[in-house]
Tab-separated table of C-alpha atoms in Angstrom:
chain	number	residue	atom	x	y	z
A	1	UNK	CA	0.000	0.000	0.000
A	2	UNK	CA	1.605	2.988	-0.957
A	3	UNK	CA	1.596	6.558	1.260
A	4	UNK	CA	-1.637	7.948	-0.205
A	5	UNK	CA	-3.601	4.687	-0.162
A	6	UNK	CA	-2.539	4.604	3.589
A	7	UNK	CA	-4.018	7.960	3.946
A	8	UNK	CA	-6.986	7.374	2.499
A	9	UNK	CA	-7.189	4.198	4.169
A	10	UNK	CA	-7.324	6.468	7.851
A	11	UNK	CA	-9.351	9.151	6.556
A	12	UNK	CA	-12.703	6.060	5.421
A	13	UNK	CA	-14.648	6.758	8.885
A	14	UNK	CA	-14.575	10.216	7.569
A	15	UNK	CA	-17.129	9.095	4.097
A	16	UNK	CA	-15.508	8.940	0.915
A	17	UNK	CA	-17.389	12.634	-0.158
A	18	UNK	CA	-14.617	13.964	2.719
A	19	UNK	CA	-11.383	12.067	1.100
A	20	UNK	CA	-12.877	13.227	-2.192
A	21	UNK	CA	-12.497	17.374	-1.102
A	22	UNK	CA	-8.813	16.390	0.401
A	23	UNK	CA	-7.514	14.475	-3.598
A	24	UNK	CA	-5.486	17.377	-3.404
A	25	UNK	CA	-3.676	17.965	-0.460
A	26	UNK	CA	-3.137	13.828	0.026
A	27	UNK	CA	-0.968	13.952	-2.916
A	28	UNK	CA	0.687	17.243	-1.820
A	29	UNK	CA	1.212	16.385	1.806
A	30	UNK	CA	2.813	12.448	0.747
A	31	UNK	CA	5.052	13.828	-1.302
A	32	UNK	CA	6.563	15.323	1.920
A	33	UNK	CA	7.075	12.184	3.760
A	34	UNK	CA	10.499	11.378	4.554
A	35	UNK	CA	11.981	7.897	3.713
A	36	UNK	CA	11.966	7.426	8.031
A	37	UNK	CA	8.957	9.004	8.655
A	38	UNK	CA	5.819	6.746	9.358
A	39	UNK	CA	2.035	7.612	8.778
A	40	UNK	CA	-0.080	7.332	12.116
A	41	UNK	CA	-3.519	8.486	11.603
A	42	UNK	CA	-5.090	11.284	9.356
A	43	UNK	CA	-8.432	13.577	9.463
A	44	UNK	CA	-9.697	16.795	8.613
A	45	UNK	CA	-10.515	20.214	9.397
A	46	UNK	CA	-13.277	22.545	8.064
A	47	UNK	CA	-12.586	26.243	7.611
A	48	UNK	CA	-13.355	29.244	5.296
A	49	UNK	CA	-15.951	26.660	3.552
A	50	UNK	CA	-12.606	24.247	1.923
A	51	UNK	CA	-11.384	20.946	3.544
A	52	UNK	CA	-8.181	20.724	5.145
A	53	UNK	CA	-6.204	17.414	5.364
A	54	UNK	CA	-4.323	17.164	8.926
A	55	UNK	CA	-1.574	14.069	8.810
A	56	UNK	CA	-0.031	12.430	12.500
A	57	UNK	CA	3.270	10.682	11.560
A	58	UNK	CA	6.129	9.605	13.757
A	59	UNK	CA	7.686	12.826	13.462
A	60	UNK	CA	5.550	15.358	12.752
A	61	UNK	CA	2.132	16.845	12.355
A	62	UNK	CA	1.369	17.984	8.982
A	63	UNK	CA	-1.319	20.147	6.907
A	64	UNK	CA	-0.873	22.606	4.396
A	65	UNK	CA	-2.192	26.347	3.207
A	66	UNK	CA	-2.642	28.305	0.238
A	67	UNK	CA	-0.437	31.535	-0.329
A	68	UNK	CA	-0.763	32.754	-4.245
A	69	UNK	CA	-2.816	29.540	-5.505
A	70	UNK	CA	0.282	27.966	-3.983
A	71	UNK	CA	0.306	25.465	-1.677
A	72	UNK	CA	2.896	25.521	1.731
A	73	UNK	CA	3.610	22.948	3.781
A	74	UNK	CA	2.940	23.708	7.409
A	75	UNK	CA	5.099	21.014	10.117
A	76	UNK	CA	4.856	20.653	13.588
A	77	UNK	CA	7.800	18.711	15.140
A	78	UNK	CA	6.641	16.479	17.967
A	79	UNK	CA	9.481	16.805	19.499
A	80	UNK	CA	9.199	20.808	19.706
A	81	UNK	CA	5.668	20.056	20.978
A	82	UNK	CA	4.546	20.764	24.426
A	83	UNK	CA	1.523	21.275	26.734
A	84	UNK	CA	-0.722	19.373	24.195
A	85	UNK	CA	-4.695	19.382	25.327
A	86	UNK	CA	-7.278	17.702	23.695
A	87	UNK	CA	-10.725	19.051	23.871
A	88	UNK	CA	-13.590	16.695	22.842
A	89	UNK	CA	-16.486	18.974	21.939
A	90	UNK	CA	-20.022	17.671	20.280
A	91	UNK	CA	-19.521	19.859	16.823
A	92	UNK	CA	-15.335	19.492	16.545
A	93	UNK	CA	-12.615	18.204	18.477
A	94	UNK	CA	-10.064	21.188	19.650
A	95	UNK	CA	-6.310	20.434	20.102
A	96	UNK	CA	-4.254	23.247	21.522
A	97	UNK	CA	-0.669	22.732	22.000
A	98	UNK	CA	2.878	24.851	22.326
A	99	UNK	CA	5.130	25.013	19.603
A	100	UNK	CA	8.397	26.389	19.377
A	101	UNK	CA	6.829	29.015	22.172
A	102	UNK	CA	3.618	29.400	20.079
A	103	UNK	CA	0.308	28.773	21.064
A	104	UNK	CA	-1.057	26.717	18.131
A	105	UNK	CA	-5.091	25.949	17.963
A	106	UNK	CA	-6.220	23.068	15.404
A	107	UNK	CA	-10.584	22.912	15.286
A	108	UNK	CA	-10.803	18.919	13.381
A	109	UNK	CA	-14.100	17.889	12.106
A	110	UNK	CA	-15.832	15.579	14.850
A	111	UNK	CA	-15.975	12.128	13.169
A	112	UNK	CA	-14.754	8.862	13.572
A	113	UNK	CA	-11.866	9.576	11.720
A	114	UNK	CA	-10.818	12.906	14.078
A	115	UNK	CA	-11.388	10.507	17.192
A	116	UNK	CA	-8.417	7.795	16.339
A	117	UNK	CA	-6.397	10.793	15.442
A	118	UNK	CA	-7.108	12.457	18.869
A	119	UNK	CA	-6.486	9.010	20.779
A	120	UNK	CA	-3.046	8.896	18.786
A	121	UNK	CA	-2.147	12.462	19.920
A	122	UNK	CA	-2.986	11.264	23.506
A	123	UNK	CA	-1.287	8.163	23.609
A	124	UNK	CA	1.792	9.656	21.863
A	125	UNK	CA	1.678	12.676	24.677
A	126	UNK	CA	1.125	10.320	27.209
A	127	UNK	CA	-2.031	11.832	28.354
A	128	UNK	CA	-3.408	9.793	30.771
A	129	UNK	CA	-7.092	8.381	29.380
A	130	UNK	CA	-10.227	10.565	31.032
A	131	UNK	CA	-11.933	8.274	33.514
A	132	UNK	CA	-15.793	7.107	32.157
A	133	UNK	CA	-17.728	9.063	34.898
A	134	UNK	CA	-19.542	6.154	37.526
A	135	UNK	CA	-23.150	6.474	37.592
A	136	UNK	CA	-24.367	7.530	40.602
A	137	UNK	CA	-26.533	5.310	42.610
A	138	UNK	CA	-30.050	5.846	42.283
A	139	UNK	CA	-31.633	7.046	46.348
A	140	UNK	CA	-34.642	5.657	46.983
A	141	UNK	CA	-37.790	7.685	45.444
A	142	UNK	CA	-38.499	9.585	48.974
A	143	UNK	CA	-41.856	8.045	50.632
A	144	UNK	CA	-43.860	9.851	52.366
A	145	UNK	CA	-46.560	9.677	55.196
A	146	UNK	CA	-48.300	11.389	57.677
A	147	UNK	CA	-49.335	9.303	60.675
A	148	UNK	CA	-52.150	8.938	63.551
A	149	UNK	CA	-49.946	7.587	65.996
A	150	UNK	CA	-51.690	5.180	68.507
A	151	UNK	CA	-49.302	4.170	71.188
A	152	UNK	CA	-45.730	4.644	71.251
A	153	UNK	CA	-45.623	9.474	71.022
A	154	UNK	CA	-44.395	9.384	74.261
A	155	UNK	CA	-40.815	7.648	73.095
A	156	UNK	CA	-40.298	10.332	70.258
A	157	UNK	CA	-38.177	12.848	71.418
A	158	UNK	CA	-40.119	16.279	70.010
A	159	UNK	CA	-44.390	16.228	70.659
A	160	UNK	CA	-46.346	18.052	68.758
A	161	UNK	CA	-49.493	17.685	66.613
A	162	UNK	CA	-48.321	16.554	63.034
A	163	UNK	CA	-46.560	13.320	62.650
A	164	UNK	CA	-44.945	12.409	59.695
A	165	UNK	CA	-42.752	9.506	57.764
A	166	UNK	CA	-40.336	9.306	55.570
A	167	UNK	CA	-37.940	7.066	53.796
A	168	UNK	CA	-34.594	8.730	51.815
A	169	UNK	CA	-32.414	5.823	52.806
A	170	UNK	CA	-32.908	2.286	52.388
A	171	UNK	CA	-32.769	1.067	56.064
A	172	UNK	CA	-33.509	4.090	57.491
A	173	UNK	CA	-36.483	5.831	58.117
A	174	UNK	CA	-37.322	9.832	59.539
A	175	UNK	CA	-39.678	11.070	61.984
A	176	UNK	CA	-40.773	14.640	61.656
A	177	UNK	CA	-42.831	16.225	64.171
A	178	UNK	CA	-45.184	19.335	63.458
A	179	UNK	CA	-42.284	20.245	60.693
A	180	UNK	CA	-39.020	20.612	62.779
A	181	UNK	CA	-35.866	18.712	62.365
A	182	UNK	CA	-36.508	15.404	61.944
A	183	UNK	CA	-34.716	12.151	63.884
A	184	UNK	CA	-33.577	9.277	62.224
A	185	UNK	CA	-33.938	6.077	63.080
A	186	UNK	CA	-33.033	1.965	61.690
A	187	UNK	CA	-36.534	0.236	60.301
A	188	UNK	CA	-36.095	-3.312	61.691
A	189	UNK	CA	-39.646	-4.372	60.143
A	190	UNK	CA	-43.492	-3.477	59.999
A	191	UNK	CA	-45.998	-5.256	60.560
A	192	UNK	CA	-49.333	-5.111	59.501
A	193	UNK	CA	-51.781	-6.189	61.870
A	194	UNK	CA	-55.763	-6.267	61.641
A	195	UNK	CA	-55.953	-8.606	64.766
A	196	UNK	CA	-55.644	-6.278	67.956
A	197	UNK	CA	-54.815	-8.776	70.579
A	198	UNK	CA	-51.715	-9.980	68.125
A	199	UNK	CA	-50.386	-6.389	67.776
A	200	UNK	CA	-50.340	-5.968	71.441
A	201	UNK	CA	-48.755	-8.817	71.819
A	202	UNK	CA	-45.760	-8.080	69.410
A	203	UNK	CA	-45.410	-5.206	71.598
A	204	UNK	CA	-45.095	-6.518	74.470
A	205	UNK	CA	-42.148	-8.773	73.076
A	206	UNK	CA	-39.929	-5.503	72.823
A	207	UNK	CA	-41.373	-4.714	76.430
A	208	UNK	CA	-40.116	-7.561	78.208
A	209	UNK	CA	-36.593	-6.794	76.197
A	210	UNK	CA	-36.291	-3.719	77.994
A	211	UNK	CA	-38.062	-1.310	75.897
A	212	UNK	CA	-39.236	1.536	77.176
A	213	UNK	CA	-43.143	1.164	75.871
A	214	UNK	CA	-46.499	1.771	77.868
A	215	UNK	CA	-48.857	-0.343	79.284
A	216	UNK	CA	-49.543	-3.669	77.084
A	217	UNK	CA	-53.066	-3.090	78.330
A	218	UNK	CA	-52.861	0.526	77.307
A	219	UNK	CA	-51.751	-0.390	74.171
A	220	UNK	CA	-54.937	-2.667	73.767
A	221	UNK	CA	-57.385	-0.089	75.001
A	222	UNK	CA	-56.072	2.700	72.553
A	223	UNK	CA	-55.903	0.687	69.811
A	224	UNK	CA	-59.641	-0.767	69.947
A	225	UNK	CA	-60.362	3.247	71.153
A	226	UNK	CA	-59.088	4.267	67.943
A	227	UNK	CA	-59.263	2.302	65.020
A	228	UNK	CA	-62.266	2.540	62.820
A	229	UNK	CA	-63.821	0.136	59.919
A	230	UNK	CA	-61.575	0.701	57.277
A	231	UNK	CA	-58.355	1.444	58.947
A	232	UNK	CA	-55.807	-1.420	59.985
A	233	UNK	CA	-52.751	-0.951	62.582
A	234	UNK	CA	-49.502	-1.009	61.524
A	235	UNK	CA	-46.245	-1.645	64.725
A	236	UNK	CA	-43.174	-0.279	62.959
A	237	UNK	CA	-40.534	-2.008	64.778
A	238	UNK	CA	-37.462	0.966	65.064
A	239	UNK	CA	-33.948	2.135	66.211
A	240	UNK	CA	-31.873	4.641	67.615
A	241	UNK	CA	-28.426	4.932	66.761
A	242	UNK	CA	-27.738	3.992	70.681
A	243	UNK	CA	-29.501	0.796	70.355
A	244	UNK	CA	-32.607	1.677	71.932
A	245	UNK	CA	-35.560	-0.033	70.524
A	246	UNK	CA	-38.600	2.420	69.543
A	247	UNK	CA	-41.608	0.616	68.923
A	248	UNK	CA	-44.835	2.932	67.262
A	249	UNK	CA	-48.281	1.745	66.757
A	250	UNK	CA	-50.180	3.983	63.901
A	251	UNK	CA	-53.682	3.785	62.275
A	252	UNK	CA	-53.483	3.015	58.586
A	253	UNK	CA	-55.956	2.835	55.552
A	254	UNK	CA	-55.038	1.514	52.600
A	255	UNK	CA	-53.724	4.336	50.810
A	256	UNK	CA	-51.439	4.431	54.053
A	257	UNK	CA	-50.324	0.735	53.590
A	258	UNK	CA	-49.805	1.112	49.685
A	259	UNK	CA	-46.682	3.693	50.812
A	260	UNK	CA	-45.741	1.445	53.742
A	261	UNK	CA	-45.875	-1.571	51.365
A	262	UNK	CA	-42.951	0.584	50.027
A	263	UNK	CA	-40.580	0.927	52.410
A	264	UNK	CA	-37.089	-0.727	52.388
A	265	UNK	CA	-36.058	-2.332	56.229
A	266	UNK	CA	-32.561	-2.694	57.357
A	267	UNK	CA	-30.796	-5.721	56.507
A	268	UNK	CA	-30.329	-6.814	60.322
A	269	UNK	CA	-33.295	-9.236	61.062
A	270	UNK	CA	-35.052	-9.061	63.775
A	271	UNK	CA	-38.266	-10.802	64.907
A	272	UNK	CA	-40.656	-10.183	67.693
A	273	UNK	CA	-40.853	-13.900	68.434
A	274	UNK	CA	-37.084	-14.117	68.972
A	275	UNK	CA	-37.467	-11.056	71.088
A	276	UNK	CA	-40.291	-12.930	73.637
A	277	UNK	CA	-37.386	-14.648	74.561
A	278	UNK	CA	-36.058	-13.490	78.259
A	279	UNK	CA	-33.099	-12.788	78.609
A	280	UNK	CA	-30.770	-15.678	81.271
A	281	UNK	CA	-31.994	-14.260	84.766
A	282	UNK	CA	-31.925	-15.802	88.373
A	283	UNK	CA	-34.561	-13.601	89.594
A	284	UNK	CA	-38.105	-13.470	89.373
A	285	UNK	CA	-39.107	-11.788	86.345
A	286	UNK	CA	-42.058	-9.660	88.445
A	287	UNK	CA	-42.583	-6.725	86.547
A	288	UNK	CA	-42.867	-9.223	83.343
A	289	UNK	CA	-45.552	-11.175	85.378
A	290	UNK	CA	-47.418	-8.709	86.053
A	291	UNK	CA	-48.247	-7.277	82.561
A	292	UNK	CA	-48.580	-10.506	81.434
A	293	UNK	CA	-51.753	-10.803	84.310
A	294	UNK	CA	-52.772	-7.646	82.627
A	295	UNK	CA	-52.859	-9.037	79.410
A	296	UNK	CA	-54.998	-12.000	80.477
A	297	UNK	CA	-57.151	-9.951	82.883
A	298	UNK	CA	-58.400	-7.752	80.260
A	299	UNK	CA	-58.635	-10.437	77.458
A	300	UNK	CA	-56.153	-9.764	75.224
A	301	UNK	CA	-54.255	-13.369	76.034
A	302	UNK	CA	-56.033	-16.853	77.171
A	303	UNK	CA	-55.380	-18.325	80.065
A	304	UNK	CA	-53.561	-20.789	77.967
A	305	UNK	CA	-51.406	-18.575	76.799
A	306	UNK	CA	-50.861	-16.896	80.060
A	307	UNK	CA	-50.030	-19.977	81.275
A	308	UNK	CA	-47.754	-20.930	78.518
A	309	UNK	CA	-45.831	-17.454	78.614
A	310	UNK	CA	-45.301	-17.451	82.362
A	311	UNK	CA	-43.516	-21.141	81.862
A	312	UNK	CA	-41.519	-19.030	79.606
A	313	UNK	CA	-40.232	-16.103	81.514
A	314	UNK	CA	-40.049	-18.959	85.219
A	315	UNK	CA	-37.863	-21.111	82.770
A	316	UNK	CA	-40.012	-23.989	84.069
């Protein structure tokens, strides 16, 4: 293949209506390559509405001008070359370098052919290649929800009138009270319970693991107070960053369980059976006892039950 096949052979990505407008200066410009000089990419430039044929060899980079109808060779010696940048625009591709202390600017067309001759100026100038930006991880669509808090205001830290809900962070859910600051805290689960007595009793489980909750009777009474025909309760099982467990009953419809239906829980499981567990004791487990008697002497557990939960906590 001889020099201007070679050329031509860089310059197809271009289209061959673009090598067509450059006949001229391919056989001008190979006629100036030396016997040790090697051909390493070629494109194009666009100016004053004519074609202009830009070669990369192993020595030099090359184009031409007209003076007189005459044309001039124009040379660039890589070695004379210095602070070369290559700027990647959507319309041309702008290299700007130093030459023999001149500030040189060359606008190429932006095609496929201008690209491998940019990535050859790069790799030749040992600019390092521009990192492909990481997407950035998607946050969780926010959720949103204000609440009717049954049992459980007494444990959030600001009272007010207007509770609300919301998720920005898988795991992790906000409190806001009557629009202040709002306080963060680890979802461990939800649960959504129709069955009164069952709530309650999931309750209680974080009660006799030293949570700081009311009454498991109170917890009964409010929630039968409270929730109407088409509303369901919800027990959002939660965390402070200390460790201390926060456990909320709310009044939901269904619009309200659609958005909880949404919400992403931390990945440290957690269950409320686990959590009826007491803890290794040698002493009488009264206050335990008690609320369990409460439990059984307004309903909410069989004796049964009572009887089978009191083995529990006695260890019998």
């Amino acid at each position: 293949m001889n020099l201007q096949e070679q050329i031509r052979d860089y310059l197809k990505p271009a289209g061959k209506q673009v090598i067509s407008l450059v006949e001229e200066d391919i056989e001008f410009l190979s006629s100036h390559i030396e016997s040790d000089e090697k051909i390493i990419s070629a494109t194009t430039s666009w100016k004053r509405a004519t074609f202009f044929l830009y070669l990369l060899t192993s020595k030099r980079i090359l184009t031409s001008e007209k003076i007189k109808k005459e044309k001039n060779l124009i040379s660039y010696d890589l070695n004379a070359i210095s602070s070369l940048i290559v700027n990647r625009k959507f319309l041309s591709v702008e290299v700007v370098f130093t030459h023999l202390k001149n500030e040189i600017k060359i606008k190429l067309n932006s095609d496929d052919a201008t690209k491998a001759f940019a990535d050859e100026l790069e790799n030749i100038f040992g600019i390092s290649e521009k990192p492909i930006p990481k997407k950035k991880e998607k946050e969780p669509k926010a959720i949103k929800l204000n609440m009717t808090i049954l049992n459980g205001k007494e444990q959030i830290k600001e009272s007010g009138f207007n509770y609300a809900l919301q998720q920005t962070k898988h795991g992790y859910i906000d409190i806001i009270v009557d629009f202040k600051e709002p306080e963060t805290f680890k979802l461990i689960k939800w649960e959504r319970v129709e069955n009164v007595q069952k709530s309650a009793s999931s309750i209680v489980g974080w009660t006799v693991i030293g949570s700081k909750f009311g009454n498991a009777g109170a917890i009964a009474g409010a929630m039968g107070a409270n929730i109407g025909k088409d509303k369901s309760v919800e027990t959002l099982f939660l965390k402070r960053e200390n460790g201390e467990k926060v456990p909320l009953v709310i009044k939901c419809d269904k619009k309200d369980l659609e958005k909880l239906s949404l919400l992403i829980v931390a990945e440290e499981e957690e269950t409320t059976q686990a959590a009826l567990t007491p803890p290794p004791t040698t002493s009488i487990p009264t206050e335990e006892l008690i609320k369990l008697k409460e439990l059984l002497d307004v309903g909410i557990l069989t004796q049964e039950e009572f009887d089978a939960k009191k083995k529990q906590l006695l260890g019998i």
